[in-house]
Short mmCIF file of C-alpha atoms in Angstrom, two decimals:
data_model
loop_
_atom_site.label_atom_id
_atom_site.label_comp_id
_atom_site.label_asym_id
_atom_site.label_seq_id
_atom_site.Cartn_x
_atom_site.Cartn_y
_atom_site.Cartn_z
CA UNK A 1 -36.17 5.55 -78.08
CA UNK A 2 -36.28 1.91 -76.54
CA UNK A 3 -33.64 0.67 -74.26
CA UNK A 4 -32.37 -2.47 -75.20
CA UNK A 5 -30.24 -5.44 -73.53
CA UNK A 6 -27.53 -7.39 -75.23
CA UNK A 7 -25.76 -10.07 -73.69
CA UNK A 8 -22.50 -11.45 -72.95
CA UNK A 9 -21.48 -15.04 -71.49
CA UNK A 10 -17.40 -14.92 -71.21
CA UNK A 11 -17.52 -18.60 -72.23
CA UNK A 12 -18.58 -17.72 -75.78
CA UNK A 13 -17.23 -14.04 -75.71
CA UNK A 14 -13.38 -15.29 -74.98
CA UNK A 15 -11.85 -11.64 -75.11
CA UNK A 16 -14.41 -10.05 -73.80
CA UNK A 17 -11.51 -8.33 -70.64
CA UNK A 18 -9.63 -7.49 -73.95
CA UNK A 19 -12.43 -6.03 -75.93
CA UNK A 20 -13.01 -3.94 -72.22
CA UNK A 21 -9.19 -2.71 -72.30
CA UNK A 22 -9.89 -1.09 -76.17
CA UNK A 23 -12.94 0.03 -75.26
CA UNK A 24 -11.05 1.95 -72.10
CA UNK A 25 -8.25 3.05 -74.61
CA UNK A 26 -10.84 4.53 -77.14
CA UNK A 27 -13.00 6.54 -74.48
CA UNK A 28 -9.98 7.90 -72.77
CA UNK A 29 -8.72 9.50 -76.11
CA UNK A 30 -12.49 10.87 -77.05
CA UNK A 31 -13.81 8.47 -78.97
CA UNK A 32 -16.46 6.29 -79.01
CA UNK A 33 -16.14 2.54 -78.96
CA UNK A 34 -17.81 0.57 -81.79
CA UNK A 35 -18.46 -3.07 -81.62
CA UNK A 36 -21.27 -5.71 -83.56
CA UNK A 37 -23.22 -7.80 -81.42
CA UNK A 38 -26.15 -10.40 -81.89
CA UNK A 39 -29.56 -9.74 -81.33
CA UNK A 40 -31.31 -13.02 -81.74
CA UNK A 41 -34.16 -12.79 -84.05
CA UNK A 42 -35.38 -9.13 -82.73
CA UNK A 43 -36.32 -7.10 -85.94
CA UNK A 44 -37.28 -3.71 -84.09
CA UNK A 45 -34.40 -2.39 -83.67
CA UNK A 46 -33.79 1.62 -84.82
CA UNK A 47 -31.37 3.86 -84.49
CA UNK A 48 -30.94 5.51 -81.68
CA UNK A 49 -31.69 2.96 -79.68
CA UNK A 50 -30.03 2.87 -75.90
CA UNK A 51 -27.95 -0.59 -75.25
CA UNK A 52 -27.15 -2.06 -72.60
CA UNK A 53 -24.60 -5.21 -71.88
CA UNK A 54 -25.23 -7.57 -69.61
CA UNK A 55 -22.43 -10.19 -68.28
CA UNK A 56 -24.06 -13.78 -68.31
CA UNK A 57 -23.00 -17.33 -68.15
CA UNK A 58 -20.51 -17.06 -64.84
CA UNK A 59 -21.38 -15.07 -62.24
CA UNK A 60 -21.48 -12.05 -61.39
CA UNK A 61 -24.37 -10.92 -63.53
CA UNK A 62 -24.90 -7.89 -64.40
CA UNK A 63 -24.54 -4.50 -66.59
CA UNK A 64 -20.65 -3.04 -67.44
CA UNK A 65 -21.52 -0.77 -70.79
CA UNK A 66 -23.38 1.23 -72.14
CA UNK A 67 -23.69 3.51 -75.18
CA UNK A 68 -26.38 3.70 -78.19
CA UNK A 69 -27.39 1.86 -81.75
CA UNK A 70 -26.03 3.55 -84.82
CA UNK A 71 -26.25 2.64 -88.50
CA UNK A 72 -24.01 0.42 -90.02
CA UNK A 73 -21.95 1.86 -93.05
CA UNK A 74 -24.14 2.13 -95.84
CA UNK A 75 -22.07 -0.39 -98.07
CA UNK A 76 -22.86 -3.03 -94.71
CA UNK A 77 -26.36 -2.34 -94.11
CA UNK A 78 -28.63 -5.26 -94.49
CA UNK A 79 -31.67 -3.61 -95.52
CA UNK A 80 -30.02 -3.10 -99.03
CA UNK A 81 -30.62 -6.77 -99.71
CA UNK A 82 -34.22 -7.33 -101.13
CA UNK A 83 -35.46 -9.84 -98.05
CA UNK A 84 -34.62 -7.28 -95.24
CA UNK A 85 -35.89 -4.19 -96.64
CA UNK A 86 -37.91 -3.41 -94.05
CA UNK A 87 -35.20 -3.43 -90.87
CA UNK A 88 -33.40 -0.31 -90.01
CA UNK A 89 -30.18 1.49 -91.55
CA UNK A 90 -28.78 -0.64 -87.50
CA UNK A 91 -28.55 -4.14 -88.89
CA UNK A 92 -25.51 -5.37 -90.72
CA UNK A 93 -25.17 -7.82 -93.63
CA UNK A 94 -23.73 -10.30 -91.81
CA UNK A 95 -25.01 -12.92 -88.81
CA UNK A 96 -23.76 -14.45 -86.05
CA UNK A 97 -25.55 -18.04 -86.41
CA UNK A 98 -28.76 -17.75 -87.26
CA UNK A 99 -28.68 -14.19 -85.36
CA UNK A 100 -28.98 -10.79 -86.86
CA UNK A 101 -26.22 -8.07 -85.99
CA UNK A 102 -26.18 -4.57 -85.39
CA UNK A 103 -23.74 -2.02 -84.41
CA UNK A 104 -23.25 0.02 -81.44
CA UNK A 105 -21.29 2.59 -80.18
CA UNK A 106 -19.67 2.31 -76.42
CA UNK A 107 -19.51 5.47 -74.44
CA UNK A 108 -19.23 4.05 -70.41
CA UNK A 109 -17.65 0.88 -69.74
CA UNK A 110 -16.35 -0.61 -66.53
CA UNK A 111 -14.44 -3.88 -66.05
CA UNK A 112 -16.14 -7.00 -67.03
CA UNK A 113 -15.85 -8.59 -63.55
CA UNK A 114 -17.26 -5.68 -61.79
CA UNK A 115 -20.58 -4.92 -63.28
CA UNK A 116 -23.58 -3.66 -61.63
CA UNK A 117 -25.04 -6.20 -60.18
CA UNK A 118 -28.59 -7.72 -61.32
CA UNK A 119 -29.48 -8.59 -57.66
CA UNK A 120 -27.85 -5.88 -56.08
CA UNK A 121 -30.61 -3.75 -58.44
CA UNK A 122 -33.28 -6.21 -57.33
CA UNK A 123 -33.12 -5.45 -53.63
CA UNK A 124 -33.86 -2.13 -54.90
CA UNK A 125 -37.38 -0.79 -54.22
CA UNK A 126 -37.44 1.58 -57.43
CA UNK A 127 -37.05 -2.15 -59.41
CA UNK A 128 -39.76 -4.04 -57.68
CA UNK A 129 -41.39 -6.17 -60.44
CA UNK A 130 -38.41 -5.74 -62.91
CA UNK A 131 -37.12 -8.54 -65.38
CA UNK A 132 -33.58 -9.09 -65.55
CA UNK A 133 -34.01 -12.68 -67.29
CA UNK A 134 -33.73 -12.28 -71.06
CA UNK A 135 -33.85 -15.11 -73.66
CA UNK A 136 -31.69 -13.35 -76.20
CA UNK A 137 -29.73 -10.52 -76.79
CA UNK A 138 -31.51 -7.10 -78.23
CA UNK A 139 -34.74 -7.73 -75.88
CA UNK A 140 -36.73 -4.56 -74.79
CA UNK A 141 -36.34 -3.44 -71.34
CA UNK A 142 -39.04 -2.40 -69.40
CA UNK A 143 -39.89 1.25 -69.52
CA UNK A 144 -40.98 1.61 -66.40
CA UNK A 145 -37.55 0.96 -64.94
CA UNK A 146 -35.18 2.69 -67.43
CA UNK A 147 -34.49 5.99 -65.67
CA UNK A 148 -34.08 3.91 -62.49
CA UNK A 149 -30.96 1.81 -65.06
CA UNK A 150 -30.04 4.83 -66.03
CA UNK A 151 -29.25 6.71 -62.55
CA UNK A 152 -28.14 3.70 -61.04
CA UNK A 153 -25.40 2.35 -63.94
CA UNK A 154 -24.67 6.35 -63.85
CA UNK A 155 -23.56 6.07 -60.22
CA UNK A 156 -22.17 2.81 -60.65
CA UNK A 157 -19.85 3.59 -63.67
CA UNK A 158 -18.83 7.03 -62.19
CA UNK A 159 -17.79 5.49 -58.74
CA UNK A 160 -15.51 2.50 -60.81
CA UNK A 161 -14.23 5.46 -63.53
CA UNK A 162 -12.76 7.60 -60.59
CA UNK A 163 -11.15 4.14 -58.96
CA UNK A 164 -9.59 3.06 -62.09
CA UNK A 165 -11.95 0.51 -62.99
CA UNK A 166 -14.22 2.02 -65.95
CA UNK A 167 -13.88 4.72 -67.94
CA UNK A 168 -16.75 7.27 -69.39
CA UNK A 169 -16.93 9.41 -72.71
CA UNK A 170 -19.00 12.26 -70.77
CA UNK A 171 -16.34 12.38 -67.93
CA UNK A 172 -13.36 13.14 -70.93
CA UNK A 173 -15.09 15.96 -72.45
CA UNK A 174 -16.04 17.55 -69.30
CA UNK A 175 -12.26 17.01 -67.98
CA UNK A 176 -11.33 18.92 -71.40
CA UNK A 177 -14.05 21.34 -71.25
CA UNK A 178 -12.94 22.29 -67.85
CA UNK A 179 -9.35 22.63 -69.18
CA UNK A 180 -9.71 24.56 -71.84
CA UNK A 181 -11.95 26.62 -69.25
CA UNK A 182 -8.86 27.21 -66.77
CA UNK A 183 -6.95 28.27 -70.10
CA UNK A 184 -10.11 30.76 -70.40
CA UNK A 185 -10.71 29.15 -74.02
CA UNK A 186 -14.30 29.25 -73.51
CA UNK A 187 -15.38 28.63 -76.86
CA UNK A 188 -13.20 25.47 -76.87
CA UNK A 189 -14.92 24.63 -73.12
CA UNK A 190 -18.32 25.00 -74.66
CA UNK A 191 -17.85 22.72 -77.50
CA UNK A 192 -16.22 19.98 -75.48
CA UNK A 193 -19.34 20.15 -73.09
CA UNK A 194 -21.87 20.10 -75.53
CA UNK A 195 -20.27 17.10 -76.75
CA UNK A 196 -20.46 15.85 -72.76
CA UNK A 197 -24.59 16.77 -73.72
CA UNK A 198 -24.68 14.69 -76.84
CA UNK A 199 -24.26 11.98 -74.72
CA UNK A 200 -26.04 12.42 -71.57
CA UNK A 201 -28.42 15.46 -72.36
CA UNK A 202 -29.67 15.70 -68.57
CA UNK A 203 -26.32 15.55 -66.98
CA UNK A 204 -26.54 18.43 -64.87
CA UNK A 205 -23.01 18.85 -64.44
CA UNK A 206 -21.78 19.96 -67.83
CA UNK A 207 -25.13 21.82 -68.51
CA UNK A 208 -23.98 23.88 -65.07
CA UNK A 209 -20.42 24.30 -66.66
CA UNK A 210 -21.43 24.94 -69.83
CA UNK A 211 -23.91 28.02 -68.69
CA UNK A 212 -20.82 29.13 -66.52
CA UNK A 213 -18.98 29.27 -70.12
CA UNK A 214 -21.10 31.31 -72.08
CA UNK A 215 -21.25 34.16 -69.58
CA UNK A 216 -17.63 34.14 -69.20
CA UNK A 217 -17.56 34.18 -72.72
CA UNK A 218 -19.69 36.90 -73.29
CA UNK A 219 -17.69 39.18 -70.67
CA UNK A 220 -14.40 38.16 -72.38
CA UNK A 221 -16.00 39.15 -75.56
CA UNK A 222 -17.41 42.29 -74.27
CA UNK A 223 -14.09 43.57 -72.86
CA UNK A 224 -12.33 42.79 -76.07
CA UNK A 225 -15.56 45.22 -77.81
CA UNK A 226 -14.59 47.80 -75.09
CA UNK A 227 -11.01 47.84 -75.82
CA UNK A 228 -11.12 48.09 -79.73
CA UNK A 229 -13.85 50.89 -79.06
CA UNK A 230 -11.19 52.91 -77.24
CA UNK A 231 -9.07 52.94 -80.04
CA UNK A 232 -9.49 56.36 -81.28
CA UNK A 233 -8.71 56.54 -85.37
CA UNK A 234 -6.04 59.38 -86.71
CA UNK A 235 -7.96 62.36 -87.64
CA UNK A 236 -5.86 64.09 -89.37
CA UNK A 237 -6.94 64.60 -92.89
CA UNK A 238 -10.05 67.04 -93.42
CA UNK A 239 -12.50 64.23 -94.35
CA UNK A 240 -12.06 62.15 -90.79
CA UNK A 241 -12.36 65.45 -89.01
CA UNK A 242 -15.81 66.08 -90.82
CA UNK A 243 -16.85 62.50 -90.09
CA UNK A 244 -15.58 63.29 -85.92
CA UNK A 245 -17.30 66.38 -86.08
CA UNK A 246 -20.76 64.40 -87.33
CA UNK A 247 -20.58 61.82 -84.95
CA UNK A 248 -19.62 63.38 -82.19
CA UNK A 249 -22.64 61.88 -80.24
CA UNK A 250 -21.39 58.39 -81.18
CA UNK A 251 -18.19 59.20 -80.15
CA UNK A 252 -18.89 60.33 -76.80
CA UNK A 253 -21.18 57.17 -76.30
CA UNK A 254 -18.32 54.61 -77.42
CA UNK A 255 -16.24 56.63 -75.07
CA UNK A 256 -18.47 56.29 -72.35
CA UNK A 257 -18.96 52.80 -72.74
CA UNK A 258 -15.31 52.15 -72.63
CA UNK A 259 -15.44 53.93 -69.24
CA UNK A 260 -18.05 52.32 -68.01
CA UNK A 261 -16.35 48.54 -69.08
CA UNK A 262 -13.52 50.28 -67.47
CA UNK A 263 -15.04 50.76 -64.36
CA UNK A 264 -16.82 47.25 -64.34
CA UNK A 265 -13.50 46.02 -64.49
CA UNK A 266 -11.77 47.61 -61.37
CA UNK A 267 -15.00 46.99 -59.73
CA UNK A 268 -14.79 43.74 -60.20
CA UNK A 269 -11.48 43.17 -59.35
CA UNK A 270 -11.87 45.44 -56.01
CA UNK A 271 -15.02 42.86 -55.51
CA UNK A 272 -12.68 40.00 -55.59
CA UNK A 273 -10.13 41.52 -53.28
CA UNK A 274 -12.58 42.38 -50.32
CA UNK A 275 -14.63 39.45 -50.59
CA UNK A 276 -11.66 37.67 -49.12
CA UNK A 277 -12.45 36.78 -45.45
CA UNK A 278 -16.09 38.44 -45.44
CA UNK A 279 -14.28 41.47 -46.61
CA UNK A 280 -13.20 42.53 -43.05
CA UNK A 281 -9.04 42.32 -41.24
CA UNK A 282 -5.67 42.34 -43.37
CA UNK A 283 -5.39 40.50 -46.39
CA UNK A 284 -3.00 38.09 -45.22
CA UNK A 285 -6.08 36.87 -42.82
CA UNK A 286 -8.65 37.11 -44.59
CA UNK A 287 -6.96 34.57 -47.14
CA UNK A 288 -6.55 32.05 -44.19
CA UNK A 289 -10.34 32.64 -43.12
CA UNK A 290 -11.23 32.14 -46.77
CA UNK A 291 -9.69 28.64 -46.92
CA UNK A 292 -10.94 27.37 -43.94
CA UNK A 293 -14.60 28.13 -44.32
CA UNK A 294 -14.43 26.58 -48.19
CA UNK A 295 -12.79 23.51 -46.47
CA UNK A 296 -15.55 22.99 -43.82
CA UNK A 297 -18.07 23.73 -46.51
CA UNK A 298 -16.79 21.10 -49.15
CA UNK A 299 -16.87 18.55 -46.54
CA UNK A 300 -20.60 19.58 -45.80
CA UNK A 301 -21.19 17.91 -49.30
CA UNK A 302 -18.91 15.23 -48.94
CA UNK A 303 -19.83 12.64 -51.53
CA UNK A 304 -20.69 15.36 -53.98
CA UNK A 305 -19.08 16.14 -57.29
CA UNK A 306 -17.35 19.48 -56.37
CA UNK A 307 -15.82 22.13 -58.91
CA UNK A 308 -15.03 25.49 -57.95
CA UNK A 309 -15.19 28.64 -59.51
CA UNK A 310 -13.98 31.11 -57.02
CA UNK A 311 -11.35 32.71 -59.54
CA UNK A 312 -14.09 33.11 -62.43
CA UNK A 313 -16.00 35.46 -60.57
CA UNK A 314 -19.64 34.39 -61.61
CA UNK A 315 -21.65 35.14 -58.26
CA UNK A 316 -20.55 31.97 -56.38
CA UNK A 317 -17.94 30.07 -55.28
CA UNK A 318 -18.65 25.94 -55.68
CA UNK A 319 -20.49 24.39 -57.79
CA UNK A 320 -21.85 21.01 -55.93
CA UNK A 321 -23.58 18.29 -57.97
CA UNK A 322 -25.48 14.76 -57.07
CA UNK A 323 -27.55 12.62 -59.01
CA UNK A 324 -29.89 15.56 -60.70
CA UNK A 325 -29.31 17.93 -58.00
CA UNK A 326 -27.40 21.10 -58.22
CA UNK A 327 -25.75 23.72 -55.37
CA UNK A 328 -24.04 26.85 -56.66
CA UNK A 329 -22.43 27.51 -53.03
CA UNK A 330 -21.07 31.04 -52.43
CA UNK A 331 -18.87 30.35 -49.28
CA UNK A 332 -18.66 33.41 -46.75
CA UNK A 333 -15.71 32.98 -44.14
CA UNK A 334 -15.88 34.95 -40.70
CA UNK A 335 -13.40 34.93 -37.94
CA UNK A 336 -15.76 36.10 -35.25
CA UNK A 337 -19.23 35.25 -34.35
CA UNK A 338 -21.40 37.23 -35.84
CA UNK A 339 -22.55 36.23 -39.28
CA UNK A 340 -21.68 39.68 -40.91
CA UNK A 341 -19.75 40.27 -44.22
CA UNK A 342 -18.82 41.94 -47.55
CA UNK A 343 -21.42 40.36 -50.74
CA UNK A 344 -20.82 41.67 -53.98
CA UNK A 345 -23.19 42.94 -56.77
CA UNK A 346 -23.00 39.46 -58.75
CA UNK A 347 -23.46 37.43 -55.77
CA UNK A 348 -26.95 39.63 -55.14
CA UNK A 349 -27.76 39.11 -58.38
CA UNK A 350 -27.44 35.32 -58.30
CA UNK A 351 -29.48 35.28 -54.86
CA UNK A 352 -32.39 37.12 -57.13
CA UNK A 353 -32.16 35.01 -60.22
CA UNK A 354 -30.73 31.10 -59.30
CA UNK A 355 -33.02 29.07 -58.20
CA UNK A 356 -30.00 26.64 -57.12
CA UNK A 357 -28.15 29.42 -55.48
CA UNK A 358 -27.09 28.76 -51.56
CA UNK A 359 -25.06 30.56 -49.13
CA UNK A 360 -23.04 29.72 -46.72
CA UNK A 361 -21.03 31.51 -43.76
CA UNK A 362 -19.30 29.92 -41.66
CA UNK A 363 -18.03 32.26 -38.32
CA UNK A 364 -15.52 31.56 -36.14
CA UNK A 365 -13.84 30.21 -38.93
CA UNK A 366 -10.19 29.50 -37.48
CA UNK A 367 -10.96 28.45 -34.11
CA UNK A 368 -14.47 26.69 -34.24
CA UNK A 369 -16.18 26.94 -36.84
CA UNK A 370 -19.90 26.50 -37.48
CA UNK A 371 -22.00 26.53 -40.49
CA UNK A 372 -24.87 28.73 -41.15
CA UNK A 373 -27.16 28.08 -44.50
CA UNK A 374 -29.43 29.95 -46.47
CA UNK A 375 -31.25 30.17 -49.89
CA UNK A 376 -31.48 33.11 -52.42
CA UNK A 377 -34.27 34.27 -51.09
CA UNK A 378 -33.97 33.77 -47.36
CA UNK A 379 -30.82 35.40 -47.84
CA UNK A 380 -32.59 38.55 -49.36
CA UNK A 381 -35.24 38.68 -46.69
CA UNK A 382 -33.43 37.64 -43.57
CA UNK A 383 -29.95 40.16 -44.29
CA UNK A 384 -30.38 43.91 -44.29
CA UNK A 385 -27.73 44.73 -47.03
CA UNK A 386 -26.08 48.19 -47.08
CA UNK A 387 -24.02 50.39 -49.63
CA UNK A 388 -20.59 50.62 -47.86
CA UNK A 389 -18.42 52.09 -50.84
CA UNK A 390 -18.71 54.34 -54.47
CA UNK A 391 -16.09 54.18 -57.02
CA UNK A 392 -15.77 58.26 -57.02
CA UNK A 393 -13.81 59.64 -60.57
CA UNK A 394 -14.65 63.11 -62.37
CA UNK A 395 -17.02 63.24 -65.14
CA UNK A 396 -15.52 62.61 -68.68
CA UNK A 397 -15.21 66.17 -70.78
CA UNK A 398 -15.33 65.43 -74.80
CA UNK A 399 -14.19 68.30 -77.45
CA UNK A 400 -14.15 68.05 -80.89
CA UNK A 401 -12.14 71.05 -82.56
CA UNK A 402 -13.81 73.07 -84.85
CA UNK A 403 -12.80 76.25 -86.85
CA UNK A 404 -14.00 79.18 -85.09
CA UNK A 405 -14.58 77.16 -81.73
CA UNK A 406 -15.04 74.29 -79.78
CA UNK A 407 -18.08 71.75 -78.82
CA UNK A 408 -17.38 70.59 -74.94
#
């Protein structure tokens, strides 16, 4: 896949702030912009393709969309006509001048007099020996420097989008991904961030959500197993008291499993009760410690994208994302000095298995509070962790009525 520059003088390109106001309209309701544009005399241009527009002509110059090539409808493609046979399903039977056309879709746009700047990306070192001078639209962009376009118009685009001033097809789906995650319809979450992944494949903040998802899909669907499994038929008639009597073992295995989801459950839920506040103190406190060590946290990554997940209980509290690099944070609040506190099974697990996992405890937490930071695995080799509770219940007892006896 090539990425490509087309280009765009304003003195030729009259409605080009209009054309930027549909585009905005179309991204914000989930759908890709599509537009024509001239590409000179450039005959290598596929499907697939990554475009980029470039404001020329009056100044500033620079880059304020982006998106991909697509195939024109097949009744529009110019291939079908016996002199262009050999250009790709991209080009359409029509020109602009002497120029071929081809059609692209928009998916990140900001406003046409705020575009990232060619010489602002020039004073960059990761764009030493870059061209930004192109003779007509369609041209190939240097290789060598398209990740460095891509992270920088990323930043760029996201920055304007949150201001008002650009909006982006990635940032909608993970807005209703996360939405329809709060509503705890993950399958709905999933889909909307795969379709954030369409887009941006490497965008490490709906591939984070989107694992989040799954698991919390799979528990939802394995309590819903666990409940129909408790559901005990009617055995009255002789022929489903033959069939108990046969599977008695399978019985008492679904009924053990629904105990044990049973017990998951409350465990979980206890977990989420004395995690509050390192676990230790009345409830009431331990809410107000809570808050103020996630507070000091957050602003430890201030100028991060930040999403939490303390209700969701999936081993960690914040998720903290910038440029490709990912923080699952699980936040640990004490009101004294001494760095000591309740961690739950999950969280242990996540400190074994994350690479990205980090924790955090912050003592004195009310008063004055300082940070303290470690890793998964520092974590597991600097902290001596003790059992300090058992869920205690007595042991099932199963019988299954016979004639002439009982089975216990």
């Amino acid at each position: 896949m090539k990425t490509l520059i087309f280009l765009c003088n304003d003195n030729s390109e009259i409605d080009i702030r209009d054309d930027i106001k549909d585009a905005k309209k179309e991204i914000t309701a989930g759908e890709f912009y599509y537009t024509t544009w001239s590409c000179g005399n450039n005959t290598r241009i596929e499907v697939g393709d990554k475009a980029y527009f470039k404001r020329t002509g009056s100044r500033p110059h620079g880059f304020f969309a982006a998106g991909n090539v697509v195939a024109a409808l097949e009744g529009y493609q110019l291939k079908t006509q016996n002199n262009y046979q050999h250009l790709s399903e991209a080009y359409l039977n029509s020109f602009y001048g002497n120029s071929f056309m081809v059609v692209v879709q928009i998916d990140s746009v900001v406003d046409f007099d705020q575009p990232l700047e060619q010489e602002k990306l020039k004073s960059m070192p990761q764009f030493k020996g870059a061209n930004f001078t192109f003779m007509q639209g369609g041209c190939k962009f240097d290789e060598r420097f398209c990740e460095s376009l891509d992270s920088a118009s990323e930043d760029h685009s996201m920055t304007l989008s949150r201001r008002g001033y650009g909006k982006r097809l990635v940032d909608i789906f993970c807005d209703k991904g996360k939405k329809h995650k709060d509503e705890m319809n993950y399958q709905d979450a999933i889909e909307a961030y795969n379709q954030a992944l369409d887009i941006q494949p490497g965008y490490s903040k709906a591939i984070n959500a989107l694992r989040v998802c799954e698991r919390l899909l799979h528990n939802q669907n394995t309590r819903k197993i666990s409940e129909i499994k408790e559901i005990k038929p009617d055995n009255t008639s002789e022929e489903s008291e033959s069939s108990n009597i046969s599977d008695s073992s399978n019985e008492s295995e679904t009924i053990q499993a629904t105990i044990i989801a049973q017990l998951q459950k409350e465990g979980e839920q206890k977990e989420e009760t004395t995690s509050l506040g390192a676990g230790f103190g009345n409830y009431q406190k331990n809410k107000e410690v809570e808050k103020a060590a996630i507070d000091f946290v957050q602003k430890q990554y201030d100028g991060w994208d930040i999403q939490s997940f303390e209700r969701d209980k999936v081993g960690y509290d914040l998720t903290c994302t910038k440029d490709s690099i990912v923080k699952n944070v699980e936040v640990k609040g004490v009101s004294g000095g001494e760095p000591a506190f309740i961690i739950t099974a999950n969280e242990i697990e996540q400190a074994n298995k994350n690479p990205n996992f980090v924790l955090w405890v912050v003592t004195s937490a009310l008063n004055s509070p300082k940070g303290h930071c470690w890793t998964g695995c520092e974590m597991l080799s600097q902290f001596e962790l003790k059992p300090i509770q058992y869920m205690a219940r007595l042991r099932p007892i199963f019988r299954v009525e016979k004639e002439g006896g009982c089975y216990v």
